[in-house]
Amino acid sequence: MKRLELHISYKCPNSCSFCSEGDQLKKFKGAFVSKESVLNNLKRFARRGFNHLTLTGGEPTLHPDFFEIIRFASLLKYRTYVSSNGGLFSRQSFCSKVIPYLDEVSFSLHGDNARLHDSLTNNPGSFLKLRKAFANIKKRKGKLFVFVNIVATLRNLPYLKDTIEFAADSVSAKQVLISAVAPEGAGKDNFLSLAVPLREMSKHLSSLVDASCRKNMQIRFFGIPMCTLGNFCGFSNDAYWSPRTTVELWRNLGREFLKVTKSYKPVRNRIKVHKCLRCALRNICGGVFSEYVERFGAGEVIPFNHG
């Protein structure tokens, strides 16, 4: 599968404390990539054999031509994945219109209640809309494969298991991704106050995997070294990650353009410290975030032995 990731929107009602796109959203505040550019890129990459499309942002569903984009992607035989905060999916009319053209949706969910979720999105009412979205999706999802992405922070760490169970019960999600705080945008600004120490994360792994298995959900962990996952290293997203091409707005020397980036491994802002060189999983694991090593050191990184 050849993956194309298009950043089509730089507008979002949420202002998540860990938003990795925070700097981009400030730089291109409220901007949308033109429909013409999006459709031209869809055609261009389809001719090159790309067949999986990720639409992201910002909030991609806010793009004024979102429906035309996904309908055109369907005509080009893309498998279409949308990353969303769920806001527009809270409207039944929106769901009825777009779901037939979508294959996969990943919803951002960061708590099992409004107090917790809204405190991290900094958008009162965002949880209520997401809960309505879940109800709408559950009624009519059909072939739609539903993912849930939970960013693990010091604030929601004790409630991750409850959040997984909520996702399974509310929207029948098939896969949950537990993401470490990525040190980009707001995530970098708030890294020290939000990032979960690796040894703390390791204490919760068993209960999280158990909860997902009981609910018949796949679970993956992003941005967490495989050595931290230990016996659960098989659930690392690094082991399932596939190369992709990203197209996003960029600005350089006063000029705005669409930048194309090819990513072959899940190593963005991640490094391997010296002792990683003797790890049996060094060719699969993406390493540890460089910001984490700068802030907390590499003492928690313990290589897997070859034996």
Short mmCIF file of C-alpha atoms in Angstrom, two decimals:
data_model
loop_
_atom_site.label_atom_id
_atom_site.label_comp_id
_atom_site.label_asym_id
_atom_site.label_seq_id
_atom_site.Cartn_x
_atom_site.Cartn_y
_atom_site.Cartn_z
CA MET A 1 0.00 0.00 0.00
CA LYS A 2 1.41 3.41 -1.00
CA ARG A 3 0.40 6.08 1.49
CA LEU A 4 -0.26 9.76 0.80
CA GLU A 5 -0.85 12.18 3.67
CA LEU A 6 -2.42 15.53 2.79
CA HIS A 7 -2.66 18.39 5.27
CA ILE A 8 -5.65 20.25 3.83
CA SER A 9 -6.82 22.43 6.75
CA TYR A 10 -5.09 24.80 9.15
CA LYS A 11 -8.19 25.52 11.18
CA CYS A 12 -9.35 23.71 14.31
CA PRO A 13 -11.80 24.65 17.09
CA ASN A 14 -9.69 22.74 19.60
CA SER A 15 -6.48 24.10 21.02
CA CYS A 16 -5.00 20.92 22.45
CA SER A 17 -2.28 21.39 25.05
CA PHE A 18 -0.11 18.88 23.17
CA CYS A 19 -1.01 19.78 19.56
CA SER A 20 1.98 18.82 17.43
CA GLU A 21 0.63 21.01 14.62
CA GLY A 22 0.32 24.08 16.85
CA ASP A 23 3.07 26.06 15.13
CA GLN A 24 1.68 25.29 11.69
CA LEU A 25 -1.82 26.32 12.75
CA LYS A 26 -0.48 29.65 14.00
CA LYS A 27 1.59 30.21 10.87
CA PHE A 28 -1.25 29.48 8.43
CA LYS A 29 -4.11 30.44 10.71
CA GLY A 30 -7.46 29.40 9.27
CA ALA A 31 -6.03 28.55 5.84
CA PHE A 32 -7.21 25.75 3.59
CA VAL A 33 -5.27 24.22 0.74
CA SER A 34 -7.21 25.10 -2.41
CA LYS A 35 -9.53 22.48 -3.86
CA GLU A 36 -7.66 22.69 -7.15
CA SER A 37 -4.33 21.91 -5.47
CA VAL A 38 -5.80 19.02 -3.49
CA LEU A 39 -7.48 17.42 -6.50
CA ASN A 40 -4.40 17.88 -8.67
CA ASN A 41 -2.25 16.18 -6.04
CA LEU A 42 -4.73 13.33 -5.74
CA LYS A 43 -4.52 12.76 -9.49
CA ARG A 44 -0.74 13.14 -9.57
CA PHE A 45 -0.09 10.62 -6.82
CA ALA A 46 -2.75 8.19 -8.05
CA ARG A 47 -0.88 8.03 -11.35
CA ARG A 48 2.21 7.07 -9.35
CA GLY A 49 0.41 4.16 -7.71
CA PHE A 50 -0.61 5.70 -4.38
CA ASN A 51 -3.77 4.06 -3.07
CA HIS A 52 -4.12 5.11 0.59
CA LEU A 53 -5.03 8.69 1.47
CA THR A 54 -4.84 10.33 4.89
CA LEU A 55 -6.59 13.68 5.22
CA THR A 56 -5.45 15.67 8.21
CA GLY A 57 -4.80 19.20 9.45
CA GLY A 58 -5.89 21.05 11.57
CA GLU A 59 -9.38 19.65 11.30
CA PRO A 60 -9.75 18.36 7.73
CA THR A 61 -13.55 18.11 7.81
CA LEU A 62 -13.75 21.93 8.07
CA HIS A 63 -12.38 22.29 4.55
CA PRO A 64 -15.18 23.92 2.52
CA ASP A 65 -14.67 21.36 -0.25
CA PHE A 66 -14.24 18.33 2.01
CA PHE A 67 -17.10 16.38 0.43
CA GLU A 68 -15.84 16.96 -3.11
CA ILE A 69 -12.35 15.92 -2.05
CA ILE A 70 -13.39 12.59 -0.54
CA ARG A 71 -15.76 11.85 -3.41
CA PHE A 72 -12.96 12.49 -5.92
CA ALA A 73 -10.59 10.33 -3.86
CA SER A 74 -13.16 7.53 -4.00
CA LEU A 75 -13.35 7.82 -7.80
CA LEU A 76 -9.56 7.46 -7.92
CA LYS A 77 -9.84 4.28 -5.81
CA TYR A 78 -8.01 5.64 -2.77
CA ARG A 79 -8.66 4.04 0.58
CA THR A 80 -9.47 7.21 2.54
CA TYR A 81 -8.58 7.79 6.19
CA VAL A 82 -9.58 10.96 8.04
CA SER A 83 -8.13 12.20 11.32
CA SER A 84 -10.79 14.20 13.17
CA ASN A 85 -11.83 15.75 16.47
CA GLY A 86 -15.35 14.56 15.68
CA GLY A 87 -17.05 17.95 15.73
CA LEU A 88 -18.87 17.77 12.40
CA PHE A 89 -19.56 14.06 12.82
CA SER A 90 -21.88 15.11 15.66
CA ARG A 91 -24.31 16.17 12.91
CA GLN A 92 -26.36 13.31 11.49
CA SER A 93 -26.66 15.06 8.13
CA PHE A 94 -22.88 15.30 7.82
CA CYS A 95 -22.44 11.62 8.66
CA SER A 96 -25.05 10.57 6.11
CA LYS A 97 -23.27 12.56 3.41
CA VAL A 98 -19.62 11.66 4.00
CA ILE A 99 -19.48 8.18 5.55
CA PRO A 100 -20.22 6.37 2.27
CA TYR A 101 -16.97 7.84 0.89
CA LEU A 102 -14.75 7.08 3.90
CA ASP A 103 -12.97 3.86 4.79
CA GLU A 104 -11.24 4.80 8.05
CA VAL A 105 -11.71 7.53 10.64
CA SER A 106 -9.44 8.23 13.59
CA PHE A 107 -11.03 10.24 16.39
CA SER A 108 -8.97 12.17 18.93
CA LEU A 109 -10.21 11.20 22.39
CA HIS A 110 -8.27 12.18 25.51
CA GLY A 111 -10.55 11.27 28.39
CA ASP A 112 -13.72 9.38 29.22
CA ASN A 113 -15.55 12.46 30.48
CA ALA A 114 -16.03 16.10 29.56
CA ARG A 115 -13.98 17.50 32.42
CA LEU A 116 -10.85 15.60 31.44
CA HIS A 117 -11.16 15.66 27.65
CA ASP A 118 -12.13 19.35 27.45
CA SER A 119 -9.32 20.35 29.82
CA LEU A 120 -6.83 18.91 27.30
CA THR A 121 -8.52 20.22 24.14
CA ASN A 122 -9.12 23.62 25.78
CA ASN A 123 -12.50 23.66 24.04
CA PRO A 124 -15.55 23.39 26.32
CA GLY A 125 -18.18 21.20 24.71
CA SER A 126 -15.74 19.25 22.55
CA PHE A 127 -16.38 16.03 24.47
CA LEU A 128 -20.15 16.38 24.11
CA LYS A 129 -19.79 16.76 20.33
CA LEU A 130 -17.47 13.78 20.18
CA ARG A 131 -19.92 11.66 22.16
CA LYS A 132 -22.69 12.61 19.70
CA ALA A 133 -20.35 11.76 16.84
CA PHE A 134 -19.74 8.34 18.35
CA ALA A 135 -23.48 7.72 18.60
CA ASN A 136 -23.99 8.73 14.97
CA ILE A 137 -21.11 6.59 13.76
CA LYS A 138 -22.25 3.56 15.74
CA LYS A 139 -25.68 3.75 14.09
CA ARG A 140 -24.51 3.80 10.51
CA LYS A 141 -20.80 3.05 10.23
CA GLY A 142 -21.16 0.14 7.77
CA LYS A 143 -17.71 -0.63 6.36
CA LEU A 144 -16.10 2.25 8.28
CA PHE A 145 -13.09 1.18 10.36
CA VAL A 146 -12.91 3.36 13.47
CA PHE A 147 -9.67 4.22 15.23
CA VAL A 148 -9.25 6.22 18.41
CA ASN A 149 -6.09 8.18 19.19
CA ILE A 150 -5.42 8.95 22.85
CA VAL A 151 -2.47 11.17 23.72
CA ALA A 152 -1.11 9.97 27.05
CA THR A 153 -0.29 12.82 29.43
CA LEU A 154 0.36 13.15 33.13
CA ARG A 155 -3.22 14.42 33.46
CA ASN A 156 -5.05 11.52 31.83
CA LEU A 157 -2.62 8.68 32.58
CA PRO A 158 -4.70 7.27 35.48
CA TYR A 159 -7.79 7.21 33.24
CA LEU A 160 -6.38 5.67 30.05
CA LYS A 161 -7.98 2.29 30.73
CA ASP A 162 -11.37 3.93 31.30
CA THR A 163 -10.94 5.94 28.10
CA ILE A 164 -10.19 2.78 26.10
CA GLU A 165 -13.31 1.12 27.49
CA PHE A 166 -15.37 4.22 26.73
CA ALA A 167 -14.17 4.20 23.11
CA ALA A 168 -15.05 0.54 22.70
CA ASP A 169 -18.51 0.90 24.21
CA SER A 170 -19.42 4.23 22.61
CA VAL A 171 -18.29 3.81 19.02
CA SER A 172 -17.18 0.17 18.70
CA ALA A 173 -13.67 1.32 17.82
CA LYS A 174 -11.52 -1.43 16.34
CA GLN A 175 -8.13 0.03 17.17
CA VAL A 176 -6.76 2.38 19.79
CA LEU A 177 -3.47 4.22 19.51
CA ILE A 178 -1.83 5.40 22.73
CA SER A 179 0.45 8.25 21.69
CA ALA A 180 3.25 9.80 23.69
CA VAL A 181 3.35 13.60 23.68
CA ALA A 182 5.27 14.56 20.54
CA PRO A 183 7.70 17.47 21.11
CA GLU A 184 6.37 19.68 18.34
CA GLY A 185 4.18 22.77 18.47
CA ALA A 186 2.27 22.99 21.75
CA GLY A 187 3.59 19.54 22.61
CA LYS A 188 7.09 20.97 22.78
CA ASP A 189 6.01 24.07 24.69
CA ASN A 190 4.26 21.93 27.33
CA PHE A 191 6.47 18.87 27.17
CA LEU A 192 7.81 19.07 30.70
CA SER A 193 4.36 19.38 32.27
CA LEU A 194 2.62 16.79 30.09
CA ALA A 195 5.09 14.09 29.01
CA VAL A 196 4.76 10.81 30.89
CA PRO A 197 8.08 9.41 32.15
CA LEU A 198 8.81 6.09 30.48
CA ARG A 199 8.99 4.18 33.75
CA GLU A 200 5.54 5.52 34.70
CA MET A 201 4.13 4.53 31.33
CA SER A 202 5.48 1.01 31.74
CA LYS A 203 3.42 0.55 34.92
CA HIS A 204 0.18 0.96 32.97
CA LEU A 205 0.92 -1.18 29.93
CA SER A 206 -0.55 -4.43 31.22
CA SER A 207 -3.90 -2.90 32.20
CA LEU A 208 -4.17 -1.04 28.89
CA VAL A 209 -3.46 -4.13 26.80
CA ASP A 210 -5.87 -6.18 28.93
CA ALA A 211 -8.62 -3.57 28.53
CA SER A 212 -8.24 -3.46 24.76
CA CYS A 213 -8.20 -7.24 24.45
CA ARG A 214 -11.32 -7.61 26.58
CA LYS A 215 -13.05 -5.15 24.27
CA ASN A 216 -11.78 -6.91 21.15
CA MET A 217 -9.76 -3.87 20.09
CA GLN A 218 -6.28 -3.75 18.62
CA ILE A 219 -3.91 -1.56 20.60
CA ARG A 220 -0.78 0.23 19.41
CA PHE A 221 1.71 2.50 21.16
CA PHE A 222 3.31 5.45 19.36
CA GLY A 223 6.45 7.36 20.36
CA ILE A 224 7.37 4.93 23.13
CA PRO A 225 10.63 2.96 22.78
CA MET A 226 10.15 -0.77 22.37
CA CYS A 227 12.35 -1.45 25.40
CA THR A 228 9.86 0.49 27.55
CA LEU A 229 7.06 -1.68 26.17
CA GLY A 230 9.02 -4.78 27.21
CA ASN A 231 6.88 -7.90 26.83
CA PHE A 232 4.34 -5.74 24.99
CA CYS A 233 6.80 -4.58 22.33
CA GLY A 234 4.74 -6.41 19.72
CA PHE A 235 2.12 -3.69 20.19
CA SER A 236 4.53 -0.94 19.17
CA ASN A 237 3.24 1.12 16.27
CA ASP A 238 6.82 1.13 14.96
CA ALA A 239 6.43 -2.53 14.02
CA TYR A 240 3.44 -1.72 11.80
CA TRP A 241 4.48 1.64 10.45
CA SER A 242 4.71 1.96 6.66
CA PRO A 243 6.45 4.58 4.48
CA ARG A 244 4.43 7.59 3.36
CA THR A 245 4.60 10.84 1.44
CA THR A 246 3.35 13.97 3.20
CA VAL A 247 2.15 17.12 1.44
CA GLU A 248 1.69 20.22 3.59
CA LEU A 249 1.79 24.00 3.43
CA TRP A 250 5.22 25.48 4.00
CA ARG A 251 6.77 28.92 4.09
CA ASN A 252 10.36 29.76 3.25
CA LEU A 253 11.96 33.09 2.35
CA GLY A 254 8.55 34.71 2.24
CA ARG A 255 7.15 32.18 -0.21
CA GLU A 256 4.30 29.76 0.54
CA PHE A 257 4.17 26.42 -1.22
CA LEU A 258 3.21 22.78 -0.78
CA LYS A 259 6.16 20.85 0.56
CA VAL A 260 6.50 17.14 -0.19
CA THR A 261 8.27 14.98 2.40
CA LYS A 262 9.00 11.27 2.11
CA SER A 263 9.17 9.34 5.38
CA TYR A 264 10.60 5.84 5.38
CA LYS A 265 10.79 5.15 9.13
CA PRO A 266 8.93 6.43 12.23
CA VAL A 267 11.89 8.50 13.41
CA ARG A 268 10.58 12.08 13.38
CA ASN A 269 12.17 13.95 16.30
CA ARG A 270 13.38 10.61 17.68
CA ILE A 271 16.93 9.46 18.27
CA LYS A 272 18.77 6.34 19.29
CA VAL A 273 21.20 6.83 22.12
CA HIS A 274 24.52 5.01 22.15
CA LYS A 275 23.27 1.98 24.07
CA CYS A 276 20.49 1.47 21.47
CA LEU A 277 23.22 0.24 19.13
CA ARG A 278 23.37 -3.07 20.99
CA CYS A 279 19.59 -3.56 21.13
CA ALA A 280 18.14 -6.54 19.29
CA LEU A 281 15.22 -4.37 18.10
CA ARG A 282 17.26 -1.38 16.92
CA ASN A 283 16.23 -1.85 13.29
CA ILE A 284 12.50 -1.81 14.12
CA CYS A 285 12.23 0.68 16.98
CA GLY A 286 12.12 4.38 16.10
CA GLY A 287 13.95 5.31 19.29
CA VAL A 288 13.12 7.89 21.94
CA PHE A 289 12.14 11.51 21.42
CA SER A 290 15.26 13.70 21.50
CA GLU A 291 13.40 16.20 23.68
CA TYR A 292 12.76 13.43 26.20
CA VAL A 293 16.47 12.64 26.45
CA GLU A 294 17.29 16.34 26.86
CA ARG A 295 14.72 16.76 29.63
CA PHE A 296 14.86 13.42 31.44
CA GLY A 297 18.01 11.67 30.25
CA ALA A 298 18.34 8.21 28.75
CA GLY A 299 18.56 6.19 31.95
CA GLU A 300 15.24 4.46 31.28
CA VAL A 301 16.38 3.16 27.89
CA ILE A 302 17.40 -0.48 28.43
CA PRO A 303 18.35 -2.40 25.27
CA PHE A 304 16.86 -5.80 24.50
CA ASN A 305 19.48 -8.56 24.52
CA HIS A 306 19.95 -10.77 21.48
CA GLY A 307 19.49 -13.89 23.56
#
